[in-house]
Short mmCIF file of C-alpha atoms and ligand atoms in Angstrom, two decimals:
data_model
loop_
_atom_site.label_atom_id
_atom_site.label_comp_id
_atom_site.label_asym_id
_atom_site.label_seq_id
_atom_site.Cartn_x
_atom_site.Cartn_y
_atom_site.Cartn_z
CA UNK A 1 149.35 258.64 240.67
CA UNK A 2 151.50 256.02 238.71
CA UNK A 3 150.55 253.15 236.49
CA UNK A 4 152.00 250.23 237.18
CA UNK A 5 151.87 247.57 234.73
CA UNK A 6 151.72 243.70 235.82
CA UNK A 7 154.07 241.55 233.86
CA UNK A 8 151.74 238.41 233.85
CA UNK A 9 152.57 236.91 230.42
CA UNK A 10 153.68 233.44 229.45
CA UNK A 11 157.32 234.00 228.87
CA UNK A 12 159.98 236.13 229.12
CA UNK A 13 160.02 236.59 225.65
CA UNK A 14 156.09 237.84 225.40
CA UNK A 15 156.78 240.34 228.88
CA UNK A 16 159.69 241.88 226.78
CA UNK A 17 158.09 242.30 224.09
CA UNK A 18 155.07 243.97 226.12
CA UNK A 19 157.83 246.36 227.71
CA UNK A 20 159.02 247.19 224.05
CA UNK A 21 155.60 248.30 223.14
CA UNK A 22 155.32 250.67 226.34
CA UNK A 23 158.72 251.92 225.55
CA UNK A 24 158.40 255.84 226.44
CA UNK A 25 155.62 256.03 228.92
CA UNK A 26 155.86 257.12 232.45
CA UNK A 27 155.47 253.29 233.64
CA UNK A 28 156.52 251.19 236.92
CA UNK A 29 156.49 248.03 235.83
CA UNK A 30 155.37 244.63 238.31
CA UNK A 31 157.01 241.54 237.86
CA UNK A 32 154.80 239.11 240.18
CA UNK A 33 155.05 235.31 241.44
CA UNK A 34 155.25 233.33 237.88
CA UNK A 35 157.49 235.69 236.06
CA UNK A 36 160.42 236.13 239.32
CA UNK A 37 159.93 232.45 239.75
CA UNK A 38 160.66 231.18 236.44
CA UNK A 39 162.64 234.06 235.04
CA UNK A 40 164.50 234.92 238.07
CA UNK A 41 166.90 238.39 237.98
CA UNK A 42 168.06 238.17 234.84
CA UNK A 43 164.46 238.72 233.45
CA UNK A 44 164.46 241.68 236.00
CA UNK A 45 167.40 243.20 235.17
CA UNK A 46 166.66 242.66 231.07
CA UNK A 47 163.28 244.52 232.39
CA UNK A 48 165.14 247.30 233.95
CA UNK A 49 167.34 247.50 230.73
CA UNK A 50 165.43 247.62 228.05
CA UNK A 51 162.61 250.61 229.89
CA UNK A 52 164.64 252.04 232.28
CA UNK A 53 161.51 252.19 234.62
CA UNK A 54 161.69 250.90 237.99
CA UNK A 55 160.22 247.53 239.07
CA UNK A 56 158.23 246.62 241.50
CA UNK A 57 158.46 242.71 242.75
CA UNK A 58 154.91 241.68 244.00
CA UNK A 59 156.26 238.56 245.77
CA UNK A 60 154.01 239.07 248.86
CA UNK A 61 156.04 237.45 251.41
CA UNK A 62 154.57 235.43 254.31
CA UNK A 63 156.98 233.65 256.57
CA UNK A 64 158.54 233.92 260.01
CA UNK A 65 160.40 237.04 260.99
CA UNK A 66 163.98 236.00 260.52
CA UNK A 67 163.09 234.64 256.92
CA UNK A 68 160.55 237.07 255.72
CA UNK A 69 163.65 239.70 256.86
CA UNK A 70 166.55 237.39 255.09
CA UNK A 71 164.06 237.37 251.82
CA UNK A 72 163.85 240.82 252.16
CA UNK A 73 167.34 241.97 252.28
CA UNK A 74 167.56 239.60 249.20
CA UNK A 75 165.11 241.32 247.58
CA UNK A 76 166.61 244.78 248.10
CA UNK A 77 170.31 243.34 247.08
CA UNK A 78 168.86 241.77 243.84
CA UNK A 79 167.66 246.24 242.98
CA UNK A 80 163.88 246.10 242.80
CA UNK A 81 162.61 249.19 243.69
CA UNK A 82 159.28 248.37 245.62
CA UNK A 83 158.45 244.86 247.24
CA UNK A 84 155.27 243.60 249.32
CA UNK A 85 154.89 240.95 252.40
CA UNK A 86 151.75 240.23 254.01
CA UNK A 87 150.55 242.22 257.01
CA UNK A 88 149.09 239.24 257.85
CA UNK A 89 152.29 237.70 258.49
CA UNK A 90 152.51 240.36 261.70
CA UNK A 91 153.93 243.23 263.09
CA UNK A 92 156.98 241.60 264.39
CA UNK A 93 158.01 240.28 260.59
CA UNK A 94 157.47 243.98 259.16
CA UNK A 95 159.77 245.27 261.81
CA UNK A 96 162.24 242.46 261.39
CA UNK A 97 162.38 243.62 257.46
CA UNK A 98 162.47 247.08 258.09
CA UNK A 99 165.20 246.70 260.84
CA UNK A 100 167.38 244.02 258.35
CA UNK A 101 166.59 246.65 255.51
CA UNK A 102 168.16 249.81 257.73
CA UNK A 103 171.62 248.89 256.92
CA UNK A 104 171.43 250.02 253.34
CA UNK A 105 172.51 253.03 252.13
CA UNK A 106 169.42 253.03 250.11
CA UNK A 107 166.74 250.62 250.45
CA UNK A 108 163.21 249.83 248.53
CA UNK A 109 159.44 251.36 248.59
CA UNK A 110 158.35 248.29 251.11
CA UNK A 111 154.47 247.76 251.16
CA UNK A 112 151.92 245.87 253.24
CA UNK A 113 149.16 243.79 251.21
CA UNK A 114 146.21 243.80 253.14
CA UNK A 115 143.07 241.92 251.45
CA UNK A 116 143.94 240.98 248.15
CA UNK A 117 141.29 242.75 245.54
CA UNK A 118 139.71 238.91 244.65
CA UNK A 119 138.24 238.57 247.82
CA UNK A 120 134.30 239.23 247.85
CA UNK A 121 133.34 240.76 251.07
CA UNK A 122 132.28 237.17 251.93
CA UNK A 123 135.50 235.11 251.09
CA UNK A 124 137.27 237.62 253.46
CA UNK A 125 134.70 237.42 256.51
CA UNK A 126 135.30 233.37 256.06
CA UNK A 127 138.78 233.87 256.84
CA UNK A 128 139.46 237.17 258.48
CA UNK A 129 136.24 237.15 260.61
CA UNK A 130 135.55 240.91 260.09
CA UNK A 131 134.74 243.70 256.95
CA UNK A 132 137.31 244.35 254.53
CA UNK A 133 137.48 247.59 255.20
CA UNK A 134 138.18 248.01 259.34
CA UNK A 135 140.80 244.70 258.30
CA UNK A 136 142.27 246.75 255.94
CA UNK A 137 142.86 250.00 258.03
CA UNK A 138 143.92 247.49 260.89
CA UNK A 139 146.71 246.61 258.54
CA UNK A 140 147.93 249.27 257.41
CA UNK A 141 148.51 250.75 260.74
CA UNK A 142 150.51 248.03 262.01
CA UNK A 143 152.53 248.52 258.91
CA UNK A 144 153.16 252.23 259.44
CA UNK A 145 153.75 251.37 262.93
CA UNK A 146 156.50 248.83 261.75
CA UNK A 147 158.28 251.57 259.52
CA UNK A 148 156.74 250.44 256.39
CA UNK A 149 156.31 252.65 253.46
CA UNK A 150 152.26 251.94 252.76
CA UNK A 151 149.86 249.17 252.21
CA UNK A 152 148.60 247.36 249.18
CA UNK A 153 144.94 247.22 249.32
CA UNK A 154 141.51 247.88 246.49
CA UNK A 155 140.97 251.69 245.55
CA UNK A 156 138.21 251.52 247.65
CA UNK A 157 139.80 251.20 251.14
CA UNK A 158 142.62 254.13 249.70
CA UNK A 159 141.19 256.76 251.27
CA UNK A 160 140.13 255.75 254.56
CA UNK A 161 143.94 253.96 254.83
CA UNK A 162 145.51 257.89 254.32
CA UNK A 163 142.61 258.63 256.71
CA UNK A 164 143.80 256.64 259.55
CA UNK A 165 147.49 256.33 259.26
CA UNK A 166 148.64 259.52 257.16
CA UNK A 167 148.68 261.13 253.37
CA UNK A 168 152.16 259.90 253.09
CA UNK A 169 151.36 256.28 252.96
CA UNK A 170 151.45 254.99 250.04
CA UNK A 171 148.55 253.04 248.29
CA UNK A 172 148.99 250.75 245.92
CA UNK A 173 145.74 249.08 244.03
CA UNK A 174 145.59 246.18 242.01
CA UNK A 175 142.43 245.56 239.85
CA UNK A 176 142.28 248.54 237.88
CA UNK A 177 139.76 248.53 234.97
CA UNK A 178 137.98 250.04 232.28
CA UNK A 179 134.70 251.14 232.28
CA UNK A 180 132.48 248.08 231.27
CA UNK A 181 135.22 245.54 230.69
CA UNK A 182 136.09 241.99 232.37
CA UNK A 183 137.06 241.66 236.18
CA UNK A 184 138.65 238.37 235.40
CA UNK A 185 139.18 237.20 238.84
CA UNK A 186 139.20 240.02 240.42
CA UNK A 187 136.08 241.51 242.59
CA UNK A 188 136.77 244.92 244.03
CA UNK A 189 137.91 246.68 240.40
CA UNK A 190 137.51 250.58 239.28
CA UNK A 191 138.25 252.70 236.64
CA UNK A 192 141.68 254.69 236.52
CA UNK A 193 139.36 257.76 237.18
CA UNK A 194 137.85 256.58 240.67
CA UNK A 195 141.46 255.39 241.66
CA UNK A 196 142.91 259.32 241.13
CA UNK A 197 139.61 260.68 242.86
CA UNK A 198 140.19 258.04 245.91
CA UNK A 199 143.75 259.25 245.99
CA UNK A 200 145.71 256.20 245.08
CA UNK A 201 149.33 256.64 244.72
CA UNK A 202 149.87 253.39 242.23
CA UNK A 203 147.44 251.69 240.16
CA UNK A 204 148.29 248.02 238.84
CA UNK A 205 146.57 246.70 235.35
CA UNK A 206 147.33 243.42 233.76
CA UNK A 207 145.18 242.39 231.58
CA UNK A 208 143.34 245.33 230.53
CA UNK A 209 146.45 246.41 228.18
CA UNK A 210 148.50 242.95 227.87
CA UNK A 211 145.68 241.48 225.87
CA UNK A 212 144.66 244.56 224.18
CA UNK A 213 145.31 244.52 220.49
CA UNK A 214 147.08 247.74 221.14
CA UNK A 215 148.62 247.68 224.15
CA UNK A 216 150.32 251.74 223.70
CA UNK A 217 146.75 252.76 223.15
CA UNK A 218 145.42 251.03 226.79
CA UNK A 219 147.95 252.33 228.88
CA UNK A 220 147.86 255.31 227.27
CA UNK A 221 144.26 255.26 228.05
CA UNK A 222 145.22 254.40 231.60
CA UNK A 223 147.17 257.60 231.77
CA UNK A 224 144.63 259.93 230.44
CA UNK A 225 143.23 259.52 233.59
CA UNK A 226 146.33 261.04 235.37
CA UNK A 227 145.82 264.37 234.42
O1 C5P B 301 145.43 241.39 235.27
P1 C5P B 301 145.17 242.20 236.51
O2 C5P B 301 145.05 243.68 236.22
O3 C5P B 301 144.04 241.66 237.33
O4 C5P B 301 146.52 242.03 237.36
C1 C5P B 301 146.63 242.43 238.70
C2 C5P B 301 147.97 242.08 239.21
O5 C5P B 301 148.09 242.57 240.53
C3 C5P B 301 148.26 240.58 239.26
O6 C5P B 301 149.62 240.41 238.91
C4 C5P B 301 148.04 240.22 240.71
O7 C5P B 301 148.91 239.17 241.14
C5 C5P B 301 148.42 241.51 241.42
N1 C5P B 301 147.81 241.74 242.73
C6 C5P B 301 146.45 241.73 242.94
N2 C5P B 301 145.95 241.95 244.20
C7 C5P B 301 146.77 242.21 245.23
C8 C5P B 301 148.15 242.27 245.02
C9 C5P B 301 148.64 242.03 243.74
O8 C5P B 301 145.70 241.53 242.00
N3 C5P B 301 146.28 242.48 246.43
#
């Protein structure tokens, strides 16, 4: 399992100076909508530079085939190392990606999200019309089946996702917490410890350590559970 730590701060400045802190762990590190938007690569590359971890670019993209795939390639040119798109935006867009991505010599980790770890049970059925978890597993498998590498989802649906499509795929799951602290907006949270015993490959924490008064010590806490 991996920690991957969501660069969600105000500025450019503040991320980099939450990077400096981590300096020496075994970190990925997720630059997401806010930061990539206002920041752009330079704040990825100073990322990449100053911790020498990779990066994973949560953009989730959701478009039509030809310009999810043209985003994608993008994406892969500009040297993150992992990047999401919707499932929901269908099998044919994950196979366009994965077909415009099969030129490279090398190309990223390229995950599925599936239902983002806000929704309640209840927010999902509203829009999705059916349980989390059989959406979830439907996902995934369309992903796999589109070449994909695995799916983003909530530690809870990790295990029946390697269930139904294979141990390989990847899981990635935001909403990591620690025992007895704030959700925030998030609804389907665990602990580091029930991510590594539902076999999670990645786990993604925010807030947790970048509003810790010692942010070293939370990851670091984090990690413990690694081992
Ligand atoms: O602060 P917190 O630990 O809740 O941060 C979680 C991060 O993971 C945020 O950057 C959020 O955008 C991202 N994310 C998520 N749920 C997903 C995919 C990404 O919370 N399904």
């Amino acid at each position: 399992m991996k920690l991957c730590v969501a660069l969600d701060l105000g500025s450019a400045e503040e991320n980099l100076a939450i990077v400096e802190k981590l300096s020496g762990l075994d970190l990925w590190f997720k630059i997401g909508l806010r930061g990539f938007i206002r920041d752009g690569w330079r704040f990825v590359d100073s990322v990449k530079r100053l911790s020498g971890a990779p990066i994973f670019l949560d953009l989730k993209l959701c478009d039509i085939p030809n310009t999810t795939a043209d985003a994608a390639l993008a994406i892969a040119e500009g040297g993150a190392d992992m990047f999401n798109l919707h499932a929901s935006a269908g099998i044919r867009a994950m196979s366009a990606v994965m077909d415009r991505l099969s030129a490279l010599k090398t190309r990223p980790l390229v995950l599925a999200v599936t239902a983002l770890t806000s929704f309640s049970a209840e927010e999902f059925a509203a829009i999705y019309n059916q349980p989390i978890e059989n959406a979830a597993i439907a996902m995934a498998k369309s992903a796999q089946s589109a070449g994909l590498d695995g799916a983003v989802c909530s530690v809870y649906e990790s295990r029946a996702i390697k269930a139904a499509c294979s141990e390989a795929c990847i899981t990635l799951c935001p909403g990591a917490r620690f025992e007895g602290g704030e959700t925030d907006d998030q609804s389907r949270v665990a602990t580091p410890q029930t991510a590594r015993q539902e076999r999670c490959d990645f786990i993604v924490m925010g807030r947790p350590i970048l509003r810790a008064s010692d942010p070293k010590a939370a990851a670091l806490q984090a990690l413990s559970a690694f081992c």
